[in-house]
Coordinates of C-alpha atoms in Angstrom, one line a residue:
M1 CA 110.7 -81.8 25.2
S2 CA 109.4 -81.4 28.7
A3 CA 109.5 -78.0 30.3
T4 CA 110.9 -77.2 33.7
R5 CA 109.4 -74.8 36.2
I6 CA 111.5 -72.4 38.2
P7 CA 111.1 -73.5 41.9
P8 CA 110.3 -70.9 44.5
V9 CA 113.5 -69.3 45.9
D10 CA 112.2 -68.1 49.2
D11 CA 115.7 -67.5 50.7
E12 CA 116.1 -64.5 48.4
I13 CA 114.1 -62.5 50.9
T14 CA 114.2 -62.4 54.7
E15 CA 111.8 -64.1 57.0
E16 CA 110.5 -60.7 58.2
V17 CA 109.8 -59.5 54.6
R18 CA 108.1 -62.8 53.7
A19 CA 105.9 -62.5 56.8
N20 CA 104.9 -58.9 56.0
L21 CA 104.0 -59.9 52.5
D22 CA 102.0 -62.8 53.7
R23 CA 100.2 -60.6 56.2
A24 CA 99.4 -58.1 53.4
I25 CA 97.9 -60.7 51.2
A26 CA 95.9 -62.1 54.2
D27 CA 94.5 -58.6 54.9
L28 CA 93.6 -58.1 51.3
T29 CA 91.8 -61.5 51.1
V30 CA 89.5 -60.2 53.8
G31 CA 89.2 -56.9 52.1
A32 CA 88.2 -58.4 48.7
D33 CA 85.5 -60.4 50.4
A34 CA 84.2 -57.2 52.1
W35 CA 84.3 -55.3 48.8
S36 CA 82.2 -58.0 47.1
R37 CA 79.4 -57.4 49.7
L38 CA 79.4 -53.6 49.3
G39 CA 76.6 -52.0 47.4
L40 CA 77.3 -49.7 44.4
D41 CA 76.6 -46.6 46.4
Q42 CA 79.0 -47.7 49.1
R43 CA 81.7 -48.4 46.5
A44 CA 81.1 -44.9 45.0
T45 CA 81.5 -43.4 48.4
L46 CA 84.8 -45.2 49.1
I47 CA 86.2 -44.1 45.7
T48 CA 85.0 -40.5 46.3
E49 CA 86.7 -40.4 49.8
T50 CA 89.9 -41.7 48.2
Q51 CA 89.7 -38.9 45.5
A52 CA 89.4 -36.3 48.3
S53 CA 92.4 -37.9 50.1
I54 CA 94.5 -37.7 46.9
A55 CA 93.6 -34.0 46.7
R56 CA 94.7 -33.3 50.3
H57 CA 98.1 -35.0 49.7
A58 CA 98.7 -34.0 46.1
N59 CA 101.5 -31.5 46.9
D60 CA 103.4 -34.1 49.0
W61 CA 103.0 -36.6 46.1
V62 CA 104.4 -34.1 43.6
V63 CA 107.3 -33.1 45.8
A64 CA 108.2 -36.8 46.2
A65 CA 108.0 -37.5 42.5
I66 CA 110.2 -34.5 41.7
A67 CA 112.8 -35.7 44.2
A68 CA 112.7 -39.2 42.7
K69 CA 113.4 -37.9 39.2
G70 CA 115.6 -34.9 39.9
T71 CA 113.1 -32.7 38.0
H72 CA 114.2 -29.1 37.3
E73 CA 112.5 -26.5 39.4
G74 CA 109.9 -24.4 37.6
S75 CA 107.7 -25.3 34.6
M76 CA 109.0 -29.0 34.2
E77 CA 107.3 -29.7 37.6
G78 CA 104.1 -29.4 35.7
E79 CA 104.7 -32.9 34.3
E80 CA 104.4 -34.3 37.8
W81 CA 101.2 -32.5 38.5
I82 CA 99.5 -33.4 35.3
S83 CA 100.6 -37.0 35.0
G84 CA 100.4 -37.7 38.7
P85 CA 97.6 -36.1 40.9
Y86 CA 95.6 -34.7 37.9
A87 CA 95.3 -38.0 36.1
S88 CA 94.5 -39.9 39.3
L89 CA 91.9 -37.3 40.5
A90 CA 90.2 -37.4 37.1
G91 CA 90.2 -41.2 37.1
F92 CA 88.8 -41.6 40.6
G93 CA 86.2 -38.9 40.0
R94 CA 84.9 -40.4 36.8
V95 CA 84.8 -43.9 38.1
A96 CA 82.8 -42.8 41.2
H97 CA 80.4 -41.1 38.8
S98 CA 79.9 -44.3 36.8
L99 CA 79.2 -46.3 40.0
T100 CA 76.7 -43.6 41.2
L101 CA 74.9 -43.9 37.9
M102 CA 74.7 -47.7 38.3
A103 CA 73.5 -47.4 41.8
K104 CA 70.5 -45.5 40.3
G105 CA 69.9 -48.2 37.8
E106 CA 71.5 -46.4 34.9
S107 CA 74.2 -47.5 32.5
P108 CA 77.6 -45.9 32.9
L109 CA 77.1 -44.9 29.3
S110 CA 73.9 -43.0 30.1
G111 CA 73.9 -39.8 28.1
V112 CA 77.0 -40.7 26.1
K113 CA 76.3 -40.4 22.3
A114 CA 77.2 -43.1 19.9
R115 CA 77.6 -43.2 16.1
S116 CA 79.0 -45.6 13.6
A117 CA 82.6 -46.1 12.7
P118 CA 84.2 -47.8 9.7
G119 CA 84.3 -51.6 9.6
G120 CA 81.0 -52.3 11.4
R121 CA 82.1 -50.5 14.6
I122 CA 80.4 -48.3 17.1
R123 CA 82.1 -45.4 18.7
F124 CA 81.1 -43.5 21.9
K125 CA 81.9 -39.9 22.2
V126 CA 83.3 -39.7 25.8
L127 CA 85.0 -36.2 25.6
P128 CA 83.6 -33.7 26.4
S129 CA 81.1 -35.2 28.8
S130 CA 79.6 -31.9 30.1
L131 CA 79.4 -28.2 29.3
L132 CA 82.1 -27.6 31.9
E133 CA 84.4 -30.1 30.3
H134 CA 83.6 -28.7 26.9
T135 CA 84.7 -25.3 28.0
L136 CA 87.9 -26.5 29.7
F137 CA 89.0 -28.6 26.8
H138 CA 87.5 -26.5 24.0
G139 CA 88.7 -27.9 20.7
F140 CA 89.3 -31.5 22.0
T141 CA 86.9 -34.4 21.4
G142 CA 87.4 -38.1 22.0
E143 CA 85.9 -41.4 21.3
V144 CA 86.1 -45.0 22.4
W145 CA 85.7 -47.5 19.5
L146 CA 84.3 -50.9 20.0
K147 CA 85.4 -54.1 18.3
P148 CA 83.6 -54.8 15.0
G149 CA 80.2 -56.2 15.3
V150 CA 79.4 -55.1 18.8
A151 CA 76.0 -53.4 18.8
E152 CA 75.3 -50.1 20.7
D153 CA 72.5 -51.6 22.8
Q154 CA 74.8 -54.5 23.8
A155 CA 77.6 -52.2 24.8
R156 CA 75.2 -50.0 26.9
G157 CA 73.8 -53.1 28.6
E158 CA 77.2 -54.7 29.3
A159 CA 78.9 -51.5 30.5
G160 CA 79.8 -51.8 34.2
L161 CA 82.1 -54.8 34.1
G162 CA 82.7 -56.0 37.7
A163 CA 80.3 -53.5 39.1
L164 CA 77.5 -55.5 37.4
R165 CA 78.5 -58.5 39.5
V166 CA 78.0 -57.3 43.1
G167 CA 78.8 -60.3 45.3
E168 CA 81.6 -61.5 43.1
N169 CA 85.0 -61.8 44.9
G170 CA 87.9 -61.4 42.5
G171 CA 90.5 -62.3 45.1
V172 CA 93.8 -60.5 45.4
G173 CA 95.9 -59.3 42.5
L174 CA 99.4 -58.1 42.2
V175 CA 100.0 -54.8 40.4
L176 CA 103.7 -54.3 39.4
G177 CA 103.9 -50.6 39.2
A178 CA 105.8 -48.5 36.7
G179 CA 108.8 -46.4 37.6
N180 CA 108.2 -43.4 35.3
I181 CA 104.6 -42.0 35.6
A182 CA 103.3 -41.7 39.1
S183 CA 99.6 -42.2 38.4
I184 CA 100.1 -45.5 36.6
G185 CA 100.1 -47.8 39.6
P186 CA 97.2 -46.1 41.5
L187 CA 95.0 -46.1 38.3
D188 CA 95.8 -49.7 37.7
V189 CA 94.7 -50.5 41.3
L190 CA 91.5 -48.6 40.8
Y191 CA 90.7 -50.6 37.6
E192 CA 91.5 -53.9 39.3
L193 CA 89.1 -53.0 42.1
V194 CA 86.1 -51.8 40.1
A195 CA 86.4 -53.8 36.8
F196 CA 87.4 -57.1 38.4
N197 CA 86.5 -56.9 42.1
R198 CA 90.1 -57.5 43.0
A199 CA 92.0 -56.1 46.0
S200 CA 95.6 -55.3 45.1
V201 CA 99.2 -55.5 46.3
L202 CA 100.8 -52.5 44.6
K203 CA 104.5 -53.3 44.4
L204 CA 106.3 -50.1 43.6
N205 CA 109.2 -49.9 41.2
P206 CA 112.4 -49.2 43.1
T207 CA 112.6 -45.8 41.3
F208 CA 109.4 -44.8 43.2
A209 CA 110.3 -46.1 46.6
G210 CA 110.5 -42.5 47.8
L211 CA 106.8 -42.1 47.0
T212 CA 105.7 -44.7 49.6
E213 CA 104.8 -42.2 52.3
A214 CA 102.9 -39.9 50.0
Y215 CA 101.0 -42.8 48.4
S216 CA 100.1 -44.2 51.8
A217 CA 98.6 -40.9 52.8
A218 CA 96.8 -40.3 49.5
F219 CA 95.3 -43.8 49.3
K220 CA 94.6 -44.3 53.0
P221 CA 90.8 -44.9 52.5
L222 CA 91.6 -47.9 50.2
I223 CA 94.3 -49.1 52.7
D224 CA 91.9 -48.8 55.6
A225 CA 89.3 -50.8 53.6
N226 CA 91.9 -53.6 53.1
V227 CA 91.7 -53.4 49.3
L228 CA 95.2 -52.0 48.9
R229 CA 98.6 -52.6 50.3
I230 CA 101.7 -50.8 49.1
V231 CA 105.0 -52.7 49.2
N232 CA 108.6 -52.0 48.2
G233 CA 111.5 -54.2 47.1
A234 CA 113.6 -55.4 44.2
A235 CA 113.0 -58.2 41.8
E236 CA 113.0 -60.9 44.5
V237 CA 110.0 -59.4 46.2
G238 CA 108.2 -59.3 42.9
G239 CA 109.2 -62.9 42.3
Y240 CA 107.9 -64.0 45.7
L241 CA 104.6 -62.3 45.1
T242 CA 104.0 -63.7 41.5
R243 CA 104.5 -67.2 42.9
H244 CA 102.3 -66.6 46.0
P245 CA 99.2 -68.9 46.1
G246 CA 97.2 -66.0 47.5
I247 CA 97.7 -64.0 44.4
A248 CA 95.0 -64.6 41.8
H249 CA 96.2 -62.3 39.0
V250 CA 99.2 -60.2 37.9
H251 CA 99.1 -56.9 36.1
I252 CA 102.4 -55.3 35.0
T253 CA 103.4 -52.0 33.4
G254 CA 106.9 -52.4 32.1
S255 CA 108.9 -54.0 29.3
A256 CA 108.1 -57.0 27.3
A257 CA 111.4 -58.6 28.5
T258 CA 110.2 -58.3 32.1
H259 CA 106.8 -59.7 31.2
D260 CA 108.3 -62.7 29.5
A261 CA 110.7 -63.4 32.4
I262 CA 107.7 -63.5 34.7
V263 CA 105.6 -65.7 32.4
W264 CA 108.2 -68.0 30.9
G265 CA 111.3 -67.7 33.0
T266 CA 114.8 -66.9 31.7
G267 CA 117.5 -68.4 29.6
A268 CA 117.2 -72.0 28.5
T269 CA 114.2 -72.5 30.8
A270 CA 112.2 -69.8 29.0
S271 CA 113.0 -71.4 25.6
A272 CA 111.9 -74.8 26.8
N273 CA 108.7 -73.5 28.4
R274 CA 107.8 -71.5 25.3
E275 CA 108.3 -74.6 23.1
A276 CA 106.2 -76.7 25.4
G277 CA 103.5 -74.0 26.0
T278 CA 104.0 -74.3 29.8
P279 CA 104.5 -70.9 31.4
V280 CA 106.0 -70.8 34.9
L281 CA 103.4 -68.3 35.9
D282 CA 100.4 -70.2 37.2
K283 CA 97.8 -67.4 37.1
P284 CA 96.5 -64.9 34.5
I285 CA 98.4 -61.8 33.6
S286 CA 97.5 -58.5 31.9
S287 CA 100.0 -55.9 30.8
E288 CA 101.0 -52.6 29.3
L289 CA 104.4 -52.8 27.8
G290 CA 105.1 -49.8 25.5
G291 CA 106.7 -50.0 22.1
V292 CA 108.0 -47.8 19.3
S293 CA 105.2 -45.2 18.9
P294 CA 104.9 -43.3 15.6
T295 CA 103.7 -39.9 14.7
I296 CA 102.5 -39.6 11.1
V297 CA 102.9 -36.1 9.6
I298 CA 100.6 -35.7 6.6
P299 CA 102.2 -33.2 4.3
G300 CA 100.5 -29.8 3.5
R301 CA 101.3 -26.2 3.1
W302 CA 102.1 -25.0 6.6
T303 CA 102.8 -21.5 7.8
K304 CA 105.9 -20.7 9.8
A305 CA 103.7 -20.6 13.0
D306 CA 102.2 -24.0 12.1
L307 CA 105.7 -25.5 11.7
R308 CA 106.7 -24.1 15.0
F309 CA 103.6 -25.3 16.9
Q310 CA 103.7 -28.8 15.5
A311 CA 107.5 -29.0 16.2
E312 CA 106.7 -28.2 19.9
Q313 CA 103.9 -30.8 19.8
I314 CA 106.3 -33.5 18.6
A315 CA 109.2 -32.5 20.8
T316 CA 106.7 -32.9 23.7
Q317 CA 105.8 -36.4 22.5
R318 CA 109.4 -37.4 22.7
L319 CA 110.9 -35.4 25.5
Q320 CA 108.3 -35.2 28.2
H321 CA 109.6 -37.0 31.3
S322 CA 113.0 -36.9 29.6
G323 CA 111.8 -39.5 27.1
H324 CA 111.2 -42.1 29.8
N325 CA 107.6 -42.8 28.6
C326 CA 106.0 -45.8 27.1
I327 CA 103.9 -43.7 24.8
A328 CA 106.7 -41.4 23.7
T329 CA 106.9 -40.9 19.9
Q330 CA 110.1 -42.6 18.7
T331 CA 109.5 -42.6 14.9
L332 CA 108.4 -39.7 12.8
I333 CA 106.9 -40.8 9.5
L334 CA 107.3 -38.0 7.0
S335 CA 106.6 -37.7 3.3
A336 CA 109.7 -37.7 1.1
E337 CA 107.7 -35.4 -1.3
W338 CA 106.8 -32.8 1.3
K339 CA 108.4 -29.6 0.2
Q340 CA 108.6 -28.4 3.8
K341 CA 110.1 -31.5 5.3
E342 CA 113.5 -30.0 5.8
E343 CA 112.0 -26.7 7.1
F344 CA 110.0 -28.7 9.6
L345 CA 113.0 -30.7 10.8
A346 CA 115.0 -27.5 11.2
E347 CA 112.2 -26.1 13.4
L348 CA 112.2 -29.3 15.4
R349 CA 116.0 -29.0 16.0
R350 CA 115.4 -25.4 17.2
V351 CA 112.9 -26.7 19.8
F352 CA 115.4 -29.4 20.9
D353 CA 118.2 -26.9 21.3
R354 CA 116.4 -24.2 23.2
L355 CA 115.0 -26.5 25.9
P356 CA 117.1 -26.7 29.2
R357 CA 119.4 -29.7 29.2
R358 CA 117.9 -32.6 31.1
E359 CA 119.9 -35.7 32.0
P360 CA 118.1 -39.0 31.6
W361 CA 117.2 -40.3 35.1
Y362 CA 115.6 -43.7 34.5
P363 CA 117.9 -46.7 35.3
G364 CA 119.5 -48.1 32.2
S365 CA 119.1 -44.9 30.2
D366 CA 122.8 -44.4 29.6
R367 CA 123.0 -47.9 28.2
K368 CA 120.1 -47.3 25.9
M369 CA 121.6 -44.0 24.7
D370 CA 124.9 -45.7 24.0
T371 CA 123.1 -48.4 22.0
A372 CA 121.4 -45.7 19.9
R373 CA 124.7 -43.9 19.3
S374 CA 126.3 -47.1 18.3
S375 CA 123.6 -48.0 15.9
Y376 CA 123.5 -44.5 14.5
P377 CA 126.9 -42.8 14.6
Q378 CA 125.5 -40.1 12.3
A379 CA 122.9 -39.1 14.9
E380 CA 122.5 -35.4 15.7
D381 CA 123.1 -34.6 19.4
H382 CA 121.0 -31.7 20.6
S383 CA 122.0 -31.1 24.3
G384 CA 121.9 -34.8 24.9
R385 CA 118.9 -35.5 22.8
L386 CA 119.4 -37.6 19.7
L387 CA 117.7 -36.9 16.3
V388 CA 118.3 -39.8 13.9
E389 CA 117.4 -40.2 10.2
V390 CA 116.6 -43.8 9.4
S391 CA 116.8 -44.8 5.7
E392 CA 117.7 -47.7 3.5
A393 CA 121.4 -46.9 4.1
T394 CA 121.2 -47.1 7.9
S395 CA 120.3 -49.5 10.7
R396 CA 116.6 -50.1 11.3
D397 CA 117.1 -50.9 14.9
L398 CA 115.1 -47.8 15.9
F399 CA 111.9 -49.4 14.5
A400 CA 112.3 -52.5 16.7
T401 CA 113.9 -51.2 19.9
E402 CA 112.1 -49.0 22.5
Y403 CA 114.9 -46.8 23.6
F404 CA 112.8 -45.3 26.5
S405 CA 115.2 -42.3 26.3
P406 CA 115.4 -39.0 24.4
V407 CA 116.0 -40.5 21.0
L408 CA 113.7 -39.5 18.1
G409 CA 114.0 -41.0 14.6
H410 CA 112.5 -39.8 11.4
T411 CA 112.0 -41.7 8.1
A412 CA 110.4 -40.8 4.8
L413 CA 107.9 -42.5 2.6
A414 CA 106.7 -41.7 -0.9
G415 CA 103.4 -40.0 -1.7
T416 CA 101.2 -37.2 -0.5
G417 CA 97.6 -37.0 0.7
A418 CA 95.6 -40.2 1.0
E419 CA 98.3 -42.2 -0.8
F420 CA 100.9 -41.2 1.8
F421 CA 98.5 -41.7 4.7
R422 CA 97.7 -45.3 3.6
A423 CA 101.4 -46.0 3.2
A424 CA 102.2 -44.6 6.6
V425 CA 99.5 -46.6 8.3
E426 CA 100.8 -49.8 6.6
F427 CA 104.4 -48.9 7.7
A428 CA 103.4 -48.3 11.3
N429 CA 101.4 -51.5 11.4
T430 CA 104.1 -53.7 9.9
E431 CA 107.5 -52.2 10.5
L432 CA 107.3 -50.8 14.1
D433 CA 107.3 -52.7 17.3
G434 CA 104.2 -52.5 19.4
T435 CA 100.6 -51.2 19.2
L436 CA 100.2 -48.9 22.2
G437 CA 99.7 -45.5 20.6
A438 CA 100.1 -43.5 17.5
S439 CA 99.7 -39.8 16.7
I440 CA 98.9 -37.9 13.5
A441 CA 99.6 -34.3 12.6
V442 CA 97.4 -33.0 9.8
A443 CA 96.1 -29.5 8.8
P444 CA 92.3 -29.3 8.7
K445 CA 92.1 -28.6 5.0
D446 CA 94.4 -31.5 4.2
K447 CA 92.3 -33.8 6.5
R448 CA 89.1 -32.7 4.6
A449 CA 90.8 -33.4 1.3
I450 CA 91.3 -37.1 2.3
K451 CA 87.7 -38.2 1.7
D452 CA 88.3 -41.6 3.3
F453 CA 90.3 -40.3 6.3
D454 CA 88.2 -42.3 8.8
D455 CA 88.5 -45.5 6.8
I456 CA 92.3 -45.2 6.6
L457 CA 92.4 -44.3 10.3
A458 CA 90.4 -47.4 11.1
G459 CA 93.2 -49.5 9.6
L460 CA 95.8 -48.1 12.1
R461 CA 96.1 -50.9 14.6
Y462 CA 96.9 -49.0 17.8
G463 CA 95.2 -48.9 21.2
S464 CA 95.2 -45.1 21.4
I465 CA 95.4 -42.7 18.5
G466 CA 95.8 -38.9 18.6
V467 CA 94.8 -36.7 15.7
N468 CA 96.5 -33.4 16.2
A469 CA 97.0 -34.5 19.7
W470 CA 99.5 -36.7 21.4
S471 CA 98.0 -40.1 21.9
A472 CA 99.1 -39.8 25.6
V473 CA 96.1 -37.5 26.1
A474 CA 94.1 -40.7 26.2
F475 CA 96.1 -41.7 29.2
L476 CA 95.3 -38.5 31.0
G477 CA 91.6 -38.7 30.1
A478 CA 89.7 -41.0 32.5
P479 CA 87.0 -42.1 30.1
F480 CA 89.4 -43.5 27.5
T481 CA 90.8 -47.0 27.4
W482 CA 94.5 -47.4 27.8
G483 CA 96.3 -50.4 26.5
A484 CA 97.5 -52.1 23.3
F485 CA 95.4 -52.9 20.3
P486 CA 93.7 -56.2 21.0
G487 CA 95.0 -59.5 19.7
N488 CA 98.3 -60.0 21.6
T489 CA 99.0 -63.3 23.3
L490 CA 101.4 -64.6 26.0
E491 CA 103.6 -66.0 23.3
Q492 CA 103.6 -62.7 21.3
V493 CA 102.8 -60.1 23.9
G494 CA 103.7 -57.0 22.0
S495 CA 102.5 -53.9 23.8
G496 CA 100.5 -55.9 26.2
I497 CA 97.2 -57.6 26.9
G498 CA 94.0 -55.9 28.2
V499 CA 93.1 -52.3 29.0
V500 CA 92.9 -50.0 32.1
H501 CA 91.3 -46.6 32.9
N502 CA 88.1 -46.9 30.9
A503 CA 85.9 -45.0 33.5
H504 CA 82.7 -45.9 31.7
L505 CA 83.6 -49.6 32.2
I506 CA 82.9 -50.5 28.6
D507 CA 83.4 -54.1 27.5
N508 CA 84.7 -55.2 24.1
T509 CA 86.7 -52.0 23.4
E510 CA 89.2 -51.8 20.6
R511 CA 90.8 -48.4 20.7
S512 CA 90.5 -44.8 21.9
V513 CA 90.8 -41.8 19.5
V514 CA 91.5 -38.2 20.6
Y515 CA 91.1 -35.2 18.3
G516 CA 92.8 -32.0 19.1
P517 CA 93.2 -28.5 17.5
Y518 CA 95.8 -28.1 14.8
R519 CA 96.6 -24.6 16.1
A520 CA 96.5 -23.0 19.5
F521 CA 94.1 -20.1 20.3
P522 CA 94.0 -17.4 19.0
R523 CA 95.5 -18.7 15.7
S524 CA 92.9 -21.5 15.7
V525 CA 90.0 -19.1 15.5
L526 CA 91.7 -16.8 13.0
H527 CA 92.1 -19.8 10.7
G528 CA 88.5 -21.0 11.1
E529 CA 89.0 -23.7 13.8
N530 CA 86.4 -24.0 16.5
S531 CA 88.9 -24.1 19.4
L532 CA 89.7 -21.7 22.3
F533 CA 92.4 -24.0 23.7
P534 CA 95.8 -22.3 24.2
R535 CA 99.2 -24.0 23.9
P536 CA 98.6 -27.2 26.0
P537 CA 100.0 -27.0 29.5
W538 CA 101.7 -30.4 29.0
F539 CA 103.9 -29.1 26.2
V540 CA 107.6 -29.1 27.2
T541 CA 107.7 -25.5 26.0
A542 CA 104.9 -24.3 28.4
R543 CA 106.5 -21.9 30.8
T544 CA 103.7 -22.0 33.5
A545 CA 103.0 -25.7 33.4
H546 CA 103.7 -26.1 37.1
R547 CA 101.0 -23.6 38.0
S548 CA 98.5 -24.9 35.4
G549 CA 99.1 -28.5 36.5
A550 CA 98.3 -27.7 40.1
K551 CA 95.2 -25.8 39.2
L552 CA 94.0 -28.6 36.8
S553 CA 94.5 -31.0 39.7
A554 CA 92.4 -28.8 42.0
F555 CA 89.7 -28.7 39.2
A556 CA 89.7 -32.5 38.8
A557 CA 89.3 -32.9 42.6
K558 CA 86.2 -30.6 42.6
P559 CA 85.1 -29.2 39.2
S560 CA 83.8 -25.6 39.3
W561 CA 83.3 -22.8 36.9
L562 CA 85.0 -20.5 39.3
K563 CA 88.3 -22.4 38.8
L564 CA 88.4 -22.0 35.0
P565 CA 89.6 -18.4 34.8
G566 CA 92.8 -19.1 36.8
I567 CA 93.5 -22.2 34.7
F568 CA 93.1 -20.3 31.5
A569 CA 95.1 -17.3 32.7
D570 CA 98.1 -19.5 33.6
A571 CA 97.8 -21.4 30.3
F572 CA 97.8 -18.2 28.2
R573 CA 100.8 -16.8 30.1
G574 CA 102.6 -20.1 29.3

């Protein structure tokens, strides 16, 4: 069967809009050429100037994001500081540092320790990177794992990606920004520029149209250098840009359905194109598309305080940004033999109930919630947040449908210890949709008791993994890779293709792993953990997150020992 292509439908947008988009691409074409001729020190300077501009306009950015989402005043505003300016400032700062190292003739991995990982892999310890960072994130460590068979010397020599190829012109790319997390689009633009030498049109999701002015001010150095243009518009603007001959590449953060509509078309056309292997998109595409993220709870003997803290951890993983998060935990994998299972679920219900009611704000949320209620009429409603048990007697839709809303499911498997961990990994790999991120909750003594913990962990096929930490911490941390586990294709795109962030510019990456403390200070130290980290400021239960987030952002803009006391003071008060 011959496939048909969707012809351009230029009359969907006005002549004025078309002319503005054409002009933006023309400007960026000039800018991409100019970038290709910049030395590494000049590139580092431009990125550093942009970081300083973000810091100057961070408050306006946060105010605009709060307005876009209708965020409650007070501690919930911390979500916008931490996932917006903080993440962006950290990302731009670390990338500038990598370029500075390369300008001196060093690898971006200079000074980063490596060790072996199961399966013939190498892992680089990217967190902490300094004594200052060690103090700020005391108790957290993090690694980037390479694909099996990639040698350490090879990785160090190839680190740098597009920055190794000064003179290369990557052309102009289209970044289709997300409408939930305000740092996603800017950080994707940064990676396009540094890793691929591409200038970018950043098309904002309509949800974030109100951030245009703040973004334009924050990223003015990139705009002035003609390597960034920010545009608004609905699907027809995105369609015009994806078809534009001046666009060399597309990167999207969104849903698999939107990705497939761009690549294959819609309806009968899409089916015909898939069958013939002829996508309507005539240029490469990379993507981050979410999925059904799990948290594996390895059973143990937990204290009441442990149950409460881990319940807050998991509530955060589901409810931050009102559940509108591609990395939100949607499936809790519990042991049917865990004697404290019901006690833990009761603690989780208490956290759900005591949080202020927060209406879903992302377009389509009401429909997703209605779908969940229809599939699970037995779902517990906790102030508009659904808690669902999934068993052999219920629908399994929750395992295949990303609700992108405050819906948390839990299911139970047989076994304890290593037996349970292996079964949970197999379940996550085979029964759940997507491979973006997975988290694990395990008491230190139970982790030590699983002698082959790392080997089992290596079998968990997700792009980011958090052990006693939400896997989303890898999104916030600039040196980590962010994207699906490798192996997806245009035909079966899953959680997407490719990675972003990756401030060390490492090639051939497979996953990032973040390790956090099982308990918050001071309980951590009292129980023998080497961690001084308080309750994380990104927890939905943190009462001073708005102040901690602002101070963390100021720290990321210009790290200083003098800023640590204020950050810790707010965090402990929270």
